[in-house]
């Protein structure tokens, strides 16, 4: 695996290191020891999938709040998605910044999003499927969201979403915390 830094501290694009032969390829997509050695979440009690039928569908941005803030390891298993993380950690040097990774089943890459960041994605193809490894069990009472077009982040999406859920179209504006405060 190759860990490529992004604009957000501790968030990485992860590329595979395929072993190829006449049959095709084999590659490791996760290693608990490697992730732990890098200080990344290495235990994922929940794995999820999302299937998005139409190009231009925006999901998110979501995060699970304290005390169960969750890290996510996300990859596309069908199609392509513009995947975005926003740093919501007031103590982070990249607080309020965003980072994007184009995930595709063809590239077989992944996006590691640390706890304390929000995650959203815009499908770039029809029939886009994502696979999530989540470092915390889901708690609906802690399920929070921020708006994809919040001026606090100014995310540069490749195009405006054509489809979005009622929930994701109505997230409240984010009120930045004083920098340096603990979450
Ligand atoms: C995360 C989760 C959700 N749900 C239920 C809650 C809703 O009734 C339904 C769909 O959930 P949600 O509206 O959060 O799905 P998306 O809008 O696709 O959000 C997803 O995509 C964005 C980009 C993310 O980062 C979220 O982690 C991920 O949930 O599944 C569960 O039952 N268990 C779970 O672990």
PDB file of C-alpha atoms and ligand atoms in Angstrom:
ATOM      1  CA  UNK A   1       0.000   0.000   0.000  1.00  0.00           C
ATOM      2  CA  UNK A   2       1.142   3.588  -0.713  1.00  0.00           C
ATOM      3  CA  UNK A   3      -0.067   6.327   1.654  1.00  0.00           C
ATOM      4  CA  UNK A   4      -0.385   9.670  -0.134  1.00  0.00           C
ATOM      5  CA  UNK A   5      -0.838  12.748   2.087  1.00  0.00           C
ATOM      6  CA  UNK A   6      -3.763  15.060   1.401  1.00  0.00           C
ATOM      7  CA  UNK A   7      -4.648  18.623   2.396  1.00  0.00           C
ATOM      8  CA  UNK A   8      -5.952  17.354   5.738  1.00  0.00           C
ATOM      9  CA  UNK A   9      -3.586  16.199   8.488  1.00  0.00           C
ATOM     10  CA  UNK A  10      -3.686  12.393   8.934  1.00  0.00           C
ATOM     11  CA  UNK A  11      -5.989  11.900   5.920  1.00  0.00           C
ATOM     12  CA  UNK A  12      -4.480   9.780   3.143  1.00  0.00           C
ATOM     13  CA  UNK A  13      -5.250   8.461  -0.293  1.00  0.00           C
ATOM     14  CA  UNK A  14      -4.149   4.837  -0.234  1.00  0.00           C
ATOM     15  CA  UNK A  15      -3.042   3.210  -3.470  1.00  0.00           C
ATOM     16  CA  UNK A  16      -2.638  -0.535  -3.810  1.00  0.00           C
ATOM     17  CA  UNK A  17       0.626  -2.276  -4.669  1.00  0.00           C
ATOM     18  CA  UNK A  18      -0.767  -4.986  -6.971  1.00  0.00           C
ATOM     19  CA  UNK A  19       0.865  -8.320  -7.604  1.00  0.00           C
ATOM     20  CA  UNK A  20       0.022  -9.003 -11.224  1.00  0.00           C
ATOM     21  CA  UNK A  21       0.247 -12.109 -13.344  1.00  0.00           C
ATOM     22  CA  UNK A  22      -1.427 -13.603 -16.392  1.00  0.00           C
ATOM     23  CA  UNK A  23      -4.635 -14.177 -14.371  1.00  0.00           C
ATOM     24  CA  UNK A  24      -4.942 -10.562 -13.198  1.00  0.00           C
ATOM     25  CA  UNK A  25      -3.903  -9.068  -9.860  1.00  0.00           C
ATOM     26  CA  UNK A  26      -3.845  -9.566  -6.126  1.00  0.00           C
ATOM     27  CA  UNK A  27      -3.333  -6.709  -3.641  1.00  0.00           C
ATOM     28  CA  UNK A  28      -3.552  -5.972   0.059  1.00  0.00           C
ATOM     29  CA  UNK A  29      -6.094  -3.257   0.844  1.00  0.00           C
ATOM     30  CA  UNK A  30      -5.693  -3.090   4.642  1.00  0.00           C
ATOM     31  CA  UNK A  31      -3.150  -4.146   7.277  1.00  0.00           C
ATOM     32  CA  UNK A  32      -3.891  -3.532  10.961  1.00  0.00           C
ATOM     33  CA  UNK A  33      -0.198  -3.506  11.878  1.00  0.00           C
ATOM     34  CA  UNK A  34       0.707  -0.988   9.180  1.00  0.00           C
ATOM     35  CA  UNK A  35      -2.230   1.278  10.027  1.00  0.00           C
ATOM     36  CA  UNK A  36      -1.503   1.129  13.769  1.00  0.00           C
ATOM     37  CA  UNK A  37       2.193   1.895  13.169  1.00  0.00           C
ATOM     38  CA  UNK A  38       1.087   5.029  11.300  1.00  0.00           C
ATOM     39  CA  UNK A  39      -1.253   6.047  14.143  1.00  0.00           C
ATOM     40  CA  UNK A  40      -4.324   5.339  12.003  1.00  0.00           C
ATOM     41  CA  UNK A  41      -7.433   3.478  13.134  1.00  0.00           C
ATOM     42  CA  UNK A  42      -6.744  -0.240  12.804  1.00  0.00           C
ATOM     43  CA  UNK A  43      -9.950  -1.767  14.168  1.00  0.00           C
ATOM     44  CA  UNK A  44     -13.163  -1.474  12.099  1.00  0.00           C
ATOM     45  CA  UNK A  45     -16.169  -2.983  13.876  1.00  0.00           C
ATOM     46  CA  UNK A  46     -18.570  -1.881  11.130  1.00  0.00           C
ATOM     47  CA  UNK A  47     -18.335  -2.216   7.357  1.00  0.00           C
ATOM     48  CA  UNK A  48     -20.982  -0.634   5.138  1.00  0.00           C
ATOM     49  CA  UNK A  49     -21.807  -0.271   1.470  1.00  0.00           C
ATOM     50  CA  UNK A  50     -23.708   2.399  -0.377  1.00  0.00           C
ATOM     51  CA  UNK A  51     -25.047   2.054  -3.901  1.00  0.00           C
ATOM     52  CA  UNK A  52     -25.888   5.186  -5.848  1.00  0.00           C
ATOM     53  CA  UNK A  53     -27.826   4.714  -9.068  1.00  0.00           C
ATOM     54  CA  UNK A  54     -27.361   8.095 -10.699  1.00  0.00           C
ATOM     55  CA  UNK A  55     -24.341  10.267 -11.519  1.00  0.00           C
ATOM     56  CA  UNK A  56     -24.445  13.598  -9.687  1.00  0.00           C
ATOM     57  CA  UNK A  57     -25.856  12.269  -6.404  1.00  0.00           C
ATOM     58  CA  UNK A  58     -24.350  13.887  -3.330  1.00  0.00           C
ATOM     59  CA  UNK A  59     -24.250  12.082   0.022  1.00  0.00           C
ATOM     60  CA  UNK A  60     -23.086  13.829   3.192  1.00  0.00           C
ATOM     61  CA  UNK A  61     -21.263  15.370   4.659  1.00  0.00           C
ATOM     62  CA  UNK A  62     -21.618  13.189   7.736  1.00  0.00           C
ATOM     63  CA  UNK A  63     -19.643  12.451  10.870  1.00  0.00           C
ATOM     64  CA  UNK A  64     -20.228  10.720  14.167  1.00  0.00           C
ATOM     65  CA  UNK A  65     -19.721  13.062  17.114  1.00  0.00           C
ATOM     66  CA  UNK A  66     -17.856  12.514  20.357  1.00  0.00           C
ATOM     67  CA  UNK A  67     -17.600  10.309  22.319  1.00  0.00           C
ATOM     68  CA  UNK A  68     -17.761   7.910  19.341  1.00  0.00           C
ATOM     69  CA  UNK A  69     -16.047   9.888  16.595  1.00  0.00           C
ATOM     70  CA  UNK A  70     -15.357   7.528  13.726  1.00  0.00           C
ATOM     71  CA  UNK A  71     -12.539   7.155  11.232  1.00  0.00           C
ATOM     72  CA  UNK A  72     -13.502   5.856   7.777  1.00  0.00           C
ATOM     73  CA  UNK A  73     -11.638   3.898   5.150  1.00  0.00           C
ATOM     74  CA  UNK A  74     -13.649   4.292   1.945  1.00  0.00           C
ATOM     75  CA  UNK A  75     -13.186   2.753  -1.482  1.00  0.00           C
ATOM     76  CA  UNK A  76     -15.250   2.512  -4.682  1.00  0.00           C
ATOM     77  CA  UNK A  77     -16.201  -1.028  -5.661  1.00  0.00           C
ATOM     78  CA  UNK A  78     -18.184   0.132  -8.730  1.00  0.00           C
ATOM     79  CA  UNK A  79     -17.923   3.347 -10.717  1.00  0.00           C
ATOM     80  CA  UNK A  80     -16.213   6.549  -9.636  1.00  0.00           C
ATOM     81  CA  UNK A  81     -16.853   9.120  -6.879  1.00  0.00           C
ATOM     82  CA  UNK A  82     -15.463  12.510  -5.892  1.00  0.00           C
ATOM     83  CA  UNK A  83     -14.865  11.796  -2.215  1.00  0.00           C
ATOM     84  CA  UNK A  84     -14.406  14.670   0.241  1.00  0.00           C
ATOM     85  CA  UNK A  85     -13.310  15.048   3.850  1.00  0.00           C
ATOM     86  CA  UNK A  86     -13.575  18.223   5.934  1.00  0.00           C
ATOM     87  CA  UNK A  87     -11.451  18.715   9.043  1.00  0.00           C
ATOM     88  CA  UNK A  88     -13.705  19.556  12.013  1.00  0.00           C
ATOM     89  CA  UNK A  89     -10.970  19.233  14.662  1.00  0.00           C
ATOM     90  CA  UNK A  90     -10.363  22.704  16.192  1.00  0.00           C
ATOM     91  CA  UNK A  91      -6.935  21.595  17.463  1.00  0.00           C
ATOM     92  CA  UNK A  92      -5.861  20.393  14.007  1.00  0.00           C
ATOM     93  CA  UNK A  93      -3.468  22.518  11.886  1.00  0.00           C
ATOM     94  CA  UNK A  94      -5.843  21.909   8.972  1.00  0.00           C
ATOM     95  CA  UNK A  95      -9.073  22.755  10.818  1.00  0.00           C
ATOM     96  CA  UNK A  96     -11.849  23.732   8.364  1.00  0.00           C
ATOM     97  CA  UNK A  97      -9.817  22.620   5.338  1.00  0.00           C
ATOM     98  CA  UNK A  98     -11.173  20.059   2.869  1.00  0.00           C
ATOM     99  CA  UNK A  99      -9.491  17.342   0.842  1.00  0.00           C
ATOM    100  CA  UNK A 100     -10.819  15.359  -2.119  1.00  0.00           C
ATOM    101  CA  UNK A 101      -9.836  12.005  -3.616  1.00  0.00           C
ATOM    102  CA  UNK A 102     -11.318  10.566  -6.784  1.00  0.00           C
ATOM    103  CA  UNK A 103     -12.154   6.991  -5.839  1.00  0.00           C
ATOM    104  CA  UNK A 104     -12.741   4.431  -8.571  1.00  0.00           C
ATOM    105  CA  UNK A 105     -13.181   0.690  -8.846  1.00  0.00           C
ATOM    106  CA  UNK A 106     -10.674   0.859 -11.691  1.00  0.00           C
ATOM    107  CA  UNK A 107      -7.940   2.525  -9.610  1.00  0.00           C
ATOM    108  CA  UNK A 108      -8.805   0.425  -6.541  1.00  0.00           C
ATOM    109  CA  UNK A 109      -7.660   3.303  -4.345  1.00  0.00           C
ATOM    110  CA  UNK A 110      -9.058   4.260  -0.939  1.00  0.00           C
ATOM    111  CA  UNK A 111      -9.450   7.377   1.197  1.00  0.00           C
ATOM    112  CA  UNK A 112      -8.564   7.232   4.903  1.00  0.00           C
ATOM    113  CA  UNK A 113     -10.555   9.885   6.782  1.00  0.00           C
ATOM    114  CA  UNK A 114      -9.540  10.362  10.439  1.00  0.00           C
ATOM    115  CA  UNK A 115     -11.980  10.663  13.317  1.00  0.00           C
ATOM    116  CA  UNK A 116     -13.173  14.228  13.719  1.00  0.00           C
ATOM    117  CA  UNK A 117     -13.618  14.801   9.998  1.00  0.00           C
ATOM    118  CA  UNK A 118     -16.853  14.920   8.011  1.00  0.00           C
ATOM    119  CA  UNK A 119     -17.206  12.792   4.883  1.00  0.00           C
ATOM    120  CA  UNK A 120     -19.190  13.327   1.727  1.00  0.00           C
ATOM    121  CA  UNK A 121     -19.177  12.073  -1.834  1.00  0.00           C
ATOM    122  CA  UNK A 122     -20.496  13.034  -5.259  1.00  0.00           C
ATOM    123  CA  UNK A 123     -21.049  10.161  -7.674  1.00  0.00           C
ATOM    124  CA  UNK A 124     -19.245  10.746 -10.972  1.00  0.00           C
ATOM    125  CA  UNK A 125     -20.835   7.749 -12.689  1.00  0.00           C
ATOM    126  CA  UNK A 126     -24.151   5.936 -12.596  1.00  0.00           C
ATOM    127  CA  UNK A 127     -24.112   2.725 -10.529  1.00  0.00           C
ATOM    128  CA  UNK A 128     -21.503   3.957  -8.063  1.00  0.00           C
ATOM    129  CA  UNK A 129     -20.896   1.678  -5.089  1.00  0.00           C
ATOM    130  CA  UNK A 130     -18.737   2.519  -2.056  1.00  0.00           C
ATOM    131  CA  UNK A 131     -17.390   0.196   0.630  1.00  0.00           C
ATOM    132  CA  UNK A 132     -16.785   1.696   4.082  1.00  0.00           C
ATOM    133  CA  UNK A 133     -14.731   0.408   6.979  1.00  0.00           C
ATOM    134  CA  UNK A 134     -15.802   2.336  10.095  1.00  0.00           C
ATOM    135  CA  UNK A 135     -13.777   2.534  13.313  1.00  0.00           C
ATOM    136  CA  UNK A 136     -16.761   2.958  15.619  1.00  0.00           C
ATOM    137  CA  UNK A 137     -20.118   1.283  15.993  1.00  0.00           C
ATOM    138  CA  UNK A 138     -22.967   3.377  14.618  1.00  0.00           C
ATOM    139  CA  UNK A 139     -24.897   5.513  17.103  1.00  0.00           C
ATOM    140  CA  UNK A 140     -27.774   7.416  15.438  1.00  0.00           C
ATOM    141  CA  UNK A 141     -27.870   9.834  18.379  1.00  0.00           C
ATOM    142  CA  UNK A 142     -24.352  10.973  17.431  1.00  0.00           C
ATOM    143  CA  UNK A 143     -24.902  11.033  13.642  1.00  0.00           C
ATOM    144  CA  UNK A 144     -24.200  14.630  12.570  1.00  0.00           C
ATOM    145  CA  UNK A 145     -23.805  16.481   9.300  1.00  0.00           C
ATOM    146  CA  UNK A 146     -22.567  19.662   7.661  1.00  0.00           C
ATOM    147  CA  UNK A 147     -23.677  21.205   4.390  1.00  0.00           C
ATOM    148  CA  UNK A 148     -21.808  20.412   1.183  1.00  0.00           C
ATOM    149  CA  UNK A 149     -21.948  24.105   0.217  1.00  0.00           C
ATOM    150  CA  UNK A 150     -21.157  25.609   3.628  1.00  0.00           C
ATOM    151  CA  UNK A 151     -19.044  28.786   3.132  1.00  0.00           C
ATOM    152  CA  UNK A 152     -17.038  27.789   6.218  1.00  0.00           C
ATOM    153  CA  UNK A 153     -15.339  25.159   4.010  1.00  0.00           C
ATOM    154  CA  UNK A 154     -15.871  26.376   0.374  1.00  0.00           C
ATOM    155  CA  UNK A 155     -15.529  22.884  -1.065  1.00  0.00           C
ATOM    156  CA  UNK A 156     -14.842  22.967  -4.818  1.00  0.00           C
ATOM    157  CA  UNK A 157     -17.127  20.224  -6.151  1.00  0.00           C
ATOM    158  CA  UNK A 158     -16.626  19.314  -9.852  1.00  0.00           C
ATOM    159  CA  UNK A 159     -20.280  20.183 -10.540  1.00  0.00           C
ATOM    160  CA  UNK A 160     -23.470  20.935  -8.624  1.00  0.00           C
ATOM    161  CA  UNK A 161     -25.348  17.887  -7.327  1.00  0.00           C
ATOM    162  CA  UNK A 162     -28.382  16.750  -9.315  1.00  0.00           C
ATOM    163  CA  UNK A 163     -29.705  14.565  -6.499  1.00  0.00           C
ATOM    164  CA  UNK A 164     -29.446  15.064  -2.708  1.00  0.00           C
ATOM    165  CA  UNK A 165     -31.492  13.839   0.255  1.00  0.00           C
ATOM    166  CA  UNK A 166     -33.737  16.176   2.205  1.00  0.00           C
ATOM    167  CA  UNK A 167     -31.487  15.679   5.206  1.00  0.00           C
ATOM    168  CA  UNK A 168     -28.327  16.559   3.308  1.00  0.00           C
ATOM    169  CA  UNK A 169     -29.939  19.579   1.660  1.00  0.00           C
ATOM    170  CA  UNK A 170     -30.859  21.080   5.022  1.00  0.00           C
ATOM    171  CA  UNK A 171     -27.830  20.741   7.313  1.00  0.00           C
ATOM    172  CA  UNK A 172     -27.418  23.785   9.573  1.00  0.00           C
ATOM    173  CA  UNK A 173     -24.535  26.156   8.917  1.00  0.00           C
ATOM    174  CA  UNK A 174     -21.355  25.161  10.727  1.00  0.00           C
ATOM    175  CA  UNK A 175     -20.227  27.527  13.525  1.00  0.00           C
ATOM    176  CA  UNK A 176     -16.409  27.310  13.698  1.00  0.00           C
ATOM    177  CA  UNK A 177     -14.970  26.810  17.191  1.00  0.00           C
ATOM    178  CA  UNK A 178     -12.045  28.895  18.462  1.00  0.00           C
ATOM    179  CA  UNK A 179      -8.884  27.329  17.029  1.00  0.00           C
ATOM    180  CA  UNK A 180      -6.982  25.112  19.405  1.00  0.00           C
ATOM    181  CA  UNK A 181      -9.966  24.141  21.538  1.00  0.00           C
ATOM    182  CA  UNK A 182     -10.261  20.444  22.223  1.00  0.00           C
ATOM    183  CA  UNK A 183     -13.211  18.754  20.522  1.00  0.00           C
TER     184      UNK A 183
HETATM  185  C1  LIG B   1     -24.253   4.936   8.763  1.00  0.00           C
HETATM  186  C2  LIG B   1     -25.472   4.100   9.050  1.00  0.00           C
HETATM  187  C3  LIG B   1     -26.712   4.458   8.599  1.00  0.00           C
HETATM  188  N1  LIG B   1     -27.795   3.664   8.890  1.00  0.00           N
HETATM  189  C4  LIG B   1     -29.122   4.033   8.378  1.00  0.00           C
HETATM  190  C5  LIG B   1     -29.536   5.459   8.628  1.00  0.00           C
HETATM  191  C6  LIG B   1     -30.440   5.761   7.460  1.00  0.00           C
HETATM  192  O1  LIG B   1     -31.755   5.311   7.742  1.00  0.00           O
HETATM  193  C7  LIG B   1     -29.894   4.876   6.333  1.00  0.00           C
HETATM  194  C8  LIG B   1     -29.038   5.649   5.387  1.00  0.00           C
HETATM  195  O2  LIG B   1     -28.065   6.301   6.158  1.00  0.00           O
HETATM  196  P1  LIG B   1     -27.496   7.686   5.659  1.00  0.00           P
HETATM  197  O3  LIG B   1     -28.630   8.563   5.274  1.00  0.00           O
HETATM  198  O4  LIG B   1     -26.510   8.158   6.671  1.00  0.00           O
HETATM  199  O5  LIG B   1     -26.740   7.229   4.338  1.00  0.00           O
HETATM  200  P2  LIG B   1     -25.875   8.186   3.444  1.00  0.00           P
HETATM  201  O6  LIG B   1     -26.531   9.510   3.293  1.00  0.00           O
HETATM  202  O7  LIG B   1     -25.532   7.408   2.245  1.00  0.00           O
HETATM  203  O8  LIG B   1     -24.550   8.409   4.308  1.00  0.00           O
HETATM  204  C9  LIG B   1     -23.443   7.610   3.988  1.00  0.00           C
HETATM  205  O9  LIG B   1     -22.629   8.361   3.147  1.00  0.00           O
HETATM  206  C10 LIG B   1     -21.981   9.453   3.780  1.00  0.00           C
HETATM  207  C11 LIG B   1     -21.077  10.092   2.753  1.00  0.00           C
HETATM  208  C12 LIG B   1     -21.245   9.002   4.996  1.00  0.00           C
HETATM  209  O10 LIG B   1     -20.078   9.319   5.256  1.00  0.00           O
HETATM  210  C13 LIG B   1     -22.013   8.195   5.932  1.00  0.00           C
HETATM  211  O11 LIG B   1     -21.142   7.544   6.873  1.00  0.00           O
HETATM  212  C14 LIG B   1     -22.827   7.148   5.280  1.00  0.00           C
HETATM  213  O12 LIG B   1     -23.858   6.785   6.177  1.00  0.00           O
HETATM  214  O13 LIG B   1     -29.090   3.874   6.975  1.00  0.00           O
HETATM  215  C15 LIG B   1     -27.672   2.520   9.631  1.00  0.00           C
HETATM  216  O14 LIG B   1     -28.685   1.823   9.876  1.00  0.00           O
HETATM  217  N2  LIG B   1     -26.445   2.163  10.095  1.00  0.00           N
HETATM  218  C16 LIG B   1     -25.332   2.907   9.829  1.00  0.00           C
HETATM  219  O15 LIG B   1     -24.227   2.526  10.266  1.00  0.00           O
END
